[in-house]
PDB file of C-alpha atoms in Angstrom:
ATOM      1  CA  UNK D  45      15.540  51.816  -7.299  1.00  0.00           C
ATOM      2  CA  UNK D  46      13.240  49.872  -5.132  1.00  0.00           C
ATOM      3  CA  UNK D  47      11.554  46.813  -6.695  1.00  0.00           C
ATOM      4  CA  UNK D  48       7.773  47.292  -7.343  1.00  0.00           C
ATOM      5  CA  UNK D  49       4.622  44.604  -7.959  1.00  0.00           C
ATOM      6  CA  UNK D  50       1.967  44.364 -10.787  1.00  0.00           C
ATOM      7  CA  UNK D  51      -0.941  45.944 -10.319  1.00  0.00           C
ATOM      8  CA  UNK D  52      -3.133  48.284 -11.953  1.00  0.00           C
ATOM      9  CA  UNK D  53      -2.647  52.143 -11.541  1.00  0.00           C
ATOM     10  CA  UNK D  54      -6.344  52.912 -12.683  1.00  0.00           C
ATOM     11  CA  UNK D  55      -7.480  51.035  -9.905  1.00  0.00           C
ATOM     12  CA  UNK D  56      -6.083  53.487  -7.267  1.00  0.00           C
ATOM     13  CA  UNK D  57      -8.243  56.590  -6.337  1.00  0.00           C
ATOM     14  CA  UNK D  58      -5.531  58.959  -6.203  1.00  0.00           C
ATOM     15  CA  UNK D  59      -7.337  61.946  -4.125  1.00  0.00           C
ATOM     16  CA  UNK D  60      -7.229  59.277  -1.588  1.00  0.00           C
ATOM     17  CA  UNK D  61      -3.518  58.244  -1.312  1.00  0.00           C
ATOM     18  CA  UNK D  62      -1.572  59.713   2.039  1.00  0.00           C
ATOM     19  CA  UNK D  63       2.082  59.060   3.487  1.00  0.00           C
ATOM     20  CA  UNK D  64       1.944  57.583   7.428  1.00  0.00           C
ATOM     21  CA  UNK D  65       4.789  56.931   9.322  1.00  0.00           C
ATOM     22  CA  UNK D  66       4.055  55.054  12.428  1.00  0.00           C
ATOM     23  CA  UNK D  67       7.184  54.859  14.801  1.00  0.00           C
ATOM     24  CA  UNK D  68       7.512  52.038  17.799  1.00  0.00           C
ATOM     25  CA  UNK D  69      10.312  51.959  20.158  1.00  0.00           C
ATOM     26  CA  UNK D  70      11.988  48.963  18.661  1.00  0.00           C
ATOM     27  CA  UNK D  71      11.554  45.791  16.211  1.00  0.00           C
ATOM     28  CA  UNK D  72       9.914  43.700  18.607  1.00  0.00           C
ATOM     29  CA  UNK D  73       7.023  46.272  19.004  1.00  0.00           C
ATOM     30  CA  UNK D  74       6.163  46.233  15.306  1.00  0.00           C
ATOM     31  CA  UNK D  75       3.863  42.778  15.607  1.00  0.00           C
ATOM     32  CA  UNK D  76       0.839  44.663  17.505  1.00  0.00           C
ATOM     33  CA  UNK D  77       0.939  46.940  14.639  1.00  0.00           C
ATOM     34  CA  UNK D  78       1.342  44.702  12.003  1.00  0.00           C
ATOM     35  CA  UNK D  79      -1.956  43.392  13.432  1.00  0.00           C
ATOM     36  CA  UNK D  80      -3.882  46.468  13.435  1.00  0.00           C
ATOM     37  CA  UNK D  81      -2.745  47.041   9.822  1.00  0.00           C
ATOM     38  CA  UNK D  82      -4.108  43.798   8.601  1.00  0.00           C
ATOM     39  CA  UNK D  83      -7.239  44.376   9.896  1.00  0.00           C
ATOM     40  CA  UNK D  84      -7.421  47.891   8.207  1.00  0.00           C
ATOM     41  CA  UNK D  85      -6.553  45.744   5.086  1.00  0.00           C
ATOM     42  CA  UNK D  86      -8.712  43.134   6.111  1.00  0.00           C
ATOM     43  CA  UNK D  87     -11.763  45.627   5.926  1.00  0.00           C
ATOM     44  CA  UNK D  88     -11.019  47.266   3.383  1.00  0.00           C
ATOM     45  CA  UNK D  89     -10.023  50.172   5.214  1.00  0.00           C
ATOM     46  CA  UNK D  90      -6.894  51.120   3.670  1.00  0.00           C
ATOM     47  CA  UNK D  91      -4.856  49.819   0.743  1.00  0.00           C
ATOM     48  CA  UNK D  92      -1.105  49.956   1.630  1.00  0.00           C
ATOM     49  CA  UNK D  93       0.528  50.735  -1.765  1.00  0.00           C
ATOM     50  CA  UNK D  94       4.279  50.881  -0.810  1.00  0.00           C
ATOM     51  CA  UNK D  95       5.758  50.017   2.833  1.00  0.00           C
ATOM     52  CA  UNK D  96       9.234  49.943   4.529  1.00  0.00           C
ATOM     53  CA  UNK D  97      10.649  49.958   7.599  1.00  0.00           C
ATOM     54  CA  UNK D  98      13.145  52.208   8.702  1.00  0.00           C
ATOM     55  CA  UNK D  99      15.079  51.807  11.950  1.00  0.00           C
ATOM     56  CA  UNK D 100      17.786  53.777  13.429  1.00  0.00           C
ATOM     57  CA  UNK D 101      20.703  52.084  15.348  1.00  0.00           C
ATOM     58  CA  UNK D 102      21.504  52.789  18.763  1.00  0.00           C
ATOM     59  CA  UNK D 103      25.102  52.145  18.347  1.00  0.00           C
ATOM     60  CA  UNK D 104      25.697  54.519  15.445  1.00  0.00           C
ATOM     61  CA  UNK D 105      22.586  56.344  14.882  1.00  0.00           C
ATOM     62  CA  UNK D 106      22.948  54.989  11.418  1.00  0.00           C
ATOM     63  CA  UNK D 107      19.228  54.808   9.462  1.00  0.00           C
ATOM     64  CA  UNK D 108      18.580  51.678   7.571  1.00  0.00           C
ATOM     65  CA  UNK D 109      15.677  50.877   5.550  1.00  0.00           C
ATOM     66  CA  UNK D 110      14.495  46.945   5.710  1.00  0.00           C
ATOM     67  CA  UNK D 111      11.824  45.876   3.315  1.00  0.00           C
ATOM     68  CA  UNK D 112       8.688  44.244   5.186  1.00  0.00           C
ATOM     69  CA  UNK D 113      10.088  40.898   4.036  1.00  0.00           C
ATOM     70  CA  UNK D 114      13.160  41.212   5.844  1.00  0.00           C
ATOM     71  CA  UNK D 115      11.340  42.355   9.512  1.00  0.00           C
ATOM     72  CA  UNK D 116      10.291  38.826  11.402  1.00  0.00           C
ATOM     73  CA  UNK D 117       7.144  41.131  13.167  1.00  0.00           C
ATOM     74  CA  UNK D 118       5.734  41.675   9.434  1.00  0.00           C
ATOM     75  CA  UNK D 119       4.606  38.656   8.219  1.00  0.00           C
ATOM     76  CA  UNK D 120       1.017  39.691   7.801  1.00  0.00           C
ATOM     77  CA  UNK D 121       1.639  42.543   5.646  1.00  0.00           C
ATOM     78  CA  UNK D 122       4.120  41.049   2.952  1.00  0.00           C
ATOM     79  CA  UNK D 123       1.205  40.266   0.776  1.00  0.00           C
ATOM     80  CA  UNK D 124      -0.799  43.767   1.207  1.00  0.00           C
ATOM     81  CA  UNK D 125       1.196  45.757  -1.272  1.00  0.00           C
ATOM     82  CA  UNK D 126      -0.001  45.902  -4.694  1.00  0.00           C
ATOM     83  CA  UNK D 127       2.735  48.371  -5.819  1.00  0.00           C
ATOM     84  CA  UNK D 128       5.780  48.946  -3.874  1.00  0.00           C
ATOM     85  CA  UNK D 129       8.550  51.272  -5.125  1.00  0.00           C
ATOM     86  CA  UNK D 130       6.092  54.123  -4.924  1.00  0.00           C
ATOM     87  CA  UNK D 131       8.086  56.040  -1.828  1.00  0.00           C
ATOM     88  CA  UNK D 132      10.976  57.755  -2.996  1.00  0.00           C
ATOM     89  CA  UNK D 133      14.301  57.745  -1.204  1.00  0.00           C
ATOM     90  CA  UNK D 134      14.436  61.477  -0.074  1.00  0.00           C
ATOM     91  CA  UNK D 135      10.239  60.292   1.072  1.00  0.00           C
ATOM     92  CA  UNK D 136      12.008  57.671   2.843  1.00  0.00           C
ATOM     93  CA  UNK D 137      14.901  59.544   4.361  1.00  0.00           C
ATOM     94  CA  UNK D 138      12.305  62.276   5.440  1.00  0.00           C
ATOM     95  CA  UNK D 139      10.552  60.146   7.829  1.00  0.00           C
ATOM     96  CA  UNK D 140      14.137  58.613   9.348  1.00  0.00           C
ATOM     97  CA  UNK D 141      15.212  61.986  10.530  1.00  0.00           C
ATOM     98  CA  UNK D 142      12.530  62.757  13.408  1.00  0.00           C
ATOM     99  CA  UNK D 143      13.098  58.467  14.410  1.00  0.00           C
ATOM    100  CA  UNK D 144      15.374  58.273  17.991  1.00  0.00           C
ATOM    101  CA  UNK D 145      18.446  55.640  18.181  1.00  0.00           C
ATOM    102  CA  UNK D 146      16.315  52.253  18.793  1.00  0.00           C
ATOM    103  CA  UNK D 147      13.275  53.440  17.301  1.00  0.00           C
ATOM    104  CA  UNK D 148      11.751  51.562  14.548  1.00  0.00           C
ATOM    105  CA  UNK D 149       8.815  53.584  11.868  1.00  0.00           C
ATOM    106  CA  UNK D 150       6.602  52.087   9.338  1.00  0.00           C
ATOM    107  CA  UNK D 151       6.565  54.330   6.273  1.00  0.00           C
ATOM    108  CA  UNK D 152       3.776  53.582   4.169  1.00  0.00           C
ATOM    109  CA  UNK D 153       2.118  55.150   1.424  1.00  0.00           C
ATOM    110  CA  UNK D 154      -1.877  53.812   1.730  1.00  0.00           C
ATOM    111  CA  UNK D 155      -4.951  54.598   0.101  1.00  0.00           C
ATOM    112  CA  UNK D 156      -7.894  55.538   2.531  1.00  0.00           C
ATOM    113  CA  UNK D 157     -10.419  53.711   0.910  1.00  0.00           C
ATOM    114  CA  UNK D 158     -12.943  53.993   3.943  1.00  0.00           C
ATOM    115  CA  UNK D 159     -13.106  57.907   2.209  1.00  0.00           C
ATOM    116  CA  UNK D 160     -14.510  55.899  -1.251  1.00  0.00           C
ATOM    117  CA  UNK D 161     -17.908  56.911  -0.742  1.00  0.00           C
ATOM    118  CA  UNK D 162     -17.112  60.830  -0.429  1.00  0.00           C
ATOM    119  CA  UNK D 163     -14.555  60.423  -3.413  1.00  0.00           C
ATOM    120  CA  UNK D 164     -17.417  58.855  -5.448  1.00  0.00           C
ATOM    121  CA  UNK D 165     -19.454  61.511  -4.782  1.00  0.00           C
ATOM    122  CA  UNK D 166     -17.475  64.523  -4.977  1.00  0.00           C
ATOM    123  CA  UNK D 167     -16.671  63.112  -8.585  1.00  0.00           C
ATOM    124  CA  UNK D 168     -20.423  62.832  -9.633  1.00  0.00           C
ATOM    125  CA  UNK D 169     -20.813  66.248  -8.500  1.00  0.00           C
ATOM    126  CA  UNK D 170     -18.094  67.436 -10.545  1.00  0.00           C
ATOM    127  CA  UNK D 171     -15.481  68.004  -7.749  1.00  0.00           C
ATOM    128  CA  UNK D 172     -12.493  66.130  -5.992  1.00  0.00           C
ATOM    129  CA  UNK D 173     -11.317  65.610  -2.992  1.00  0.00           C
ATOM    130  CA  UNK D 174      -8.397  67.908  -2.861  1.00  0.00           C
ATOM    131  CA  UNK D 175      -6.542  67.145   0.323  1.00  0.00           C
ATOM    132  CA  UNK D 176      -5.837  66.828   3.270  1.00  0.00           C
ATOM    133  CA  UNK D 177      -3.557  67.397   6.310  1.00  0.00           C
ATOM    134  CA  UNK D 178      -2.934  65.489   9.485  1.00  0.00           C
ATOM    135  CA  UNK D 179      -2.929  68.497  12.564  1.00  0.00           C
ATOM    136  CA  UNK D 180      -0.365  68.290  15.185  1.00  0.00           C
ATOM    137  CA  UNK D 181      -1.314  66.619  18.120  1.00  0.00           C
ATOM    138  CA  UNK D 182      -0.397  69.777  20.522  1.00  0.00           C
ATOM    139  CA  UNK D 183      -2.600  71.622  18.386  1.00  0.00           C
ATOM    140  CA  UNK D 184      -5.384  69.453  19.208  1.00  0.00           C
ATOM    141  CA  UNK D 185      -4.911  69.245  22.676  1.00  0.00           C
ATOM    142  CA  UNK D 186      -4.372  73.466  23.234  1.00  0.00           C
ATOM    143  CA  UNK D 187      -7.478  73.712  21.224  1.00  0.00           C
ATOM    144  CA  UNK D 188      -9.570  71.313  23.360  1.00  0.00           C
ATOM    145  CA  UNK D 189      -7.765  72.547  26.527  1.00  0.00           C
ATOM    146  CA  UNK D 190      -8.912  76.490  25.759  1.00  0.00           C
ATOM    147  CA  UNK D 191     -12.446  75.871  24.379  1.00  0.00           C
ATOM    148  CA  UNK D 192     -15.040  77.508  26.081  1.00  0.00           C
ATOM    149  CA  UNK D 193     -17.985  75.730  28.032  1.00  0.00           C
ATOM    150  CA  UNK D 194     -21.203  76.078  26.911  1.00  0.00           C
ATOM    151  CA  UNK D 195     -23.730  77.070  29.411  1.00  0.00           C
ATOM    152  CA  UNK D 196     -25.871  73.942  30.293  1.00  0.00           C
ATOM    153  CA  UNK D 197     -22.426  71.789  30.003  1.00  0.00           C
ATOM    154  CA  UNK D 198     -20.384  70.469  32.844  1.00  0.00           C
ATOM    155  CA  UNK D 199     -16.641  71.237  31.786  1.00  0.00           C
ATOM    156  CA  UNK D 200     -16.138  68.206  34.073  1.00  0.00           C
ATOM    157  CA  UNK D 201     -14.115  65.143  32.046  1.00  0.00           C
ATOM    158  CA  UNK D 202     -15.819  61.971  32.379  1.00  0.00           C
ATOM    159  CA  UNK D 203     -14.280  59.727  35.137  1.00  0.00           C
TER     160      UNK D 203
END
């Protein structure tokens, strides 16, 4: 069992609490993201509940899972959690497998507090929000790729 910090659970909106993995070819790679997760942080963006890294060796292909204290490119972050402990092992293991020998991946579990507002209000209305789904990139592209130009619209990309 992971170790996990003090906080309060009542404080979390849970509607708003998603799983990201965010993969960089190796270690050294992690510190520009580091710094565009502090500033998420920063702004109150996002609330990263739980964080590790998770590497695969080149060597072996062996996974191993590094707390943010023990990564040199995280120092930023170590104080963003408020829970920790929150991503299970099989959570953890599930993000390793699509990670290439070398590769590096922060899984995190965050809340999206930027989506506060909406929560609020779906809640005052008597609703939720429900969910939510990241689409696959290809998806997006194909879909962009085959839509159909309006008339009046140059189907020209901007240069």
């Amino acid at each position: 069992m992971r170790p996990s910090r003090q906080a309060d659970p009542g404080s979390i909106d849970t509607s708003l609490v998603e799983c990201l993995v965010v993969v960089v070819p190796e270690m050294v790679s992690l510190s520009s993201v580091a710094a565009a997760l502090a500033e998420l942080v920063e702004t109150a963006a996002i609330r990263i509940l739980d964080l590790v890294v998770v590497t695969r060796r080149r060597s072996d292909h062996e996974v191993q899972v590094l707390e943010p204290e023990a990564s040199e490119s995280l120092p930023d972050i170590l104080d963003t959690r408020e829970l920790g402990g929150l991503l299970s092992e099989n959570d953890i293991a599930l993000a390793a497998t699509s990670l290439l020998p070398g590769a590096v991946g922060l899984v995190m579990l965050i809340e999206d507090r930027w989506a506060s507002p909406l929560s609020s209000a779906a809640k005052r209305a008597g609703g939720l929000v429900l969910g939510g789904q990241r689409i696959p990139r290809a998806r997006i592209e194909a879909a962009l790729v085959d839509r159909p130009v309006e008339p009046g619209t140059s189907s020209a990309a901007p240069g």
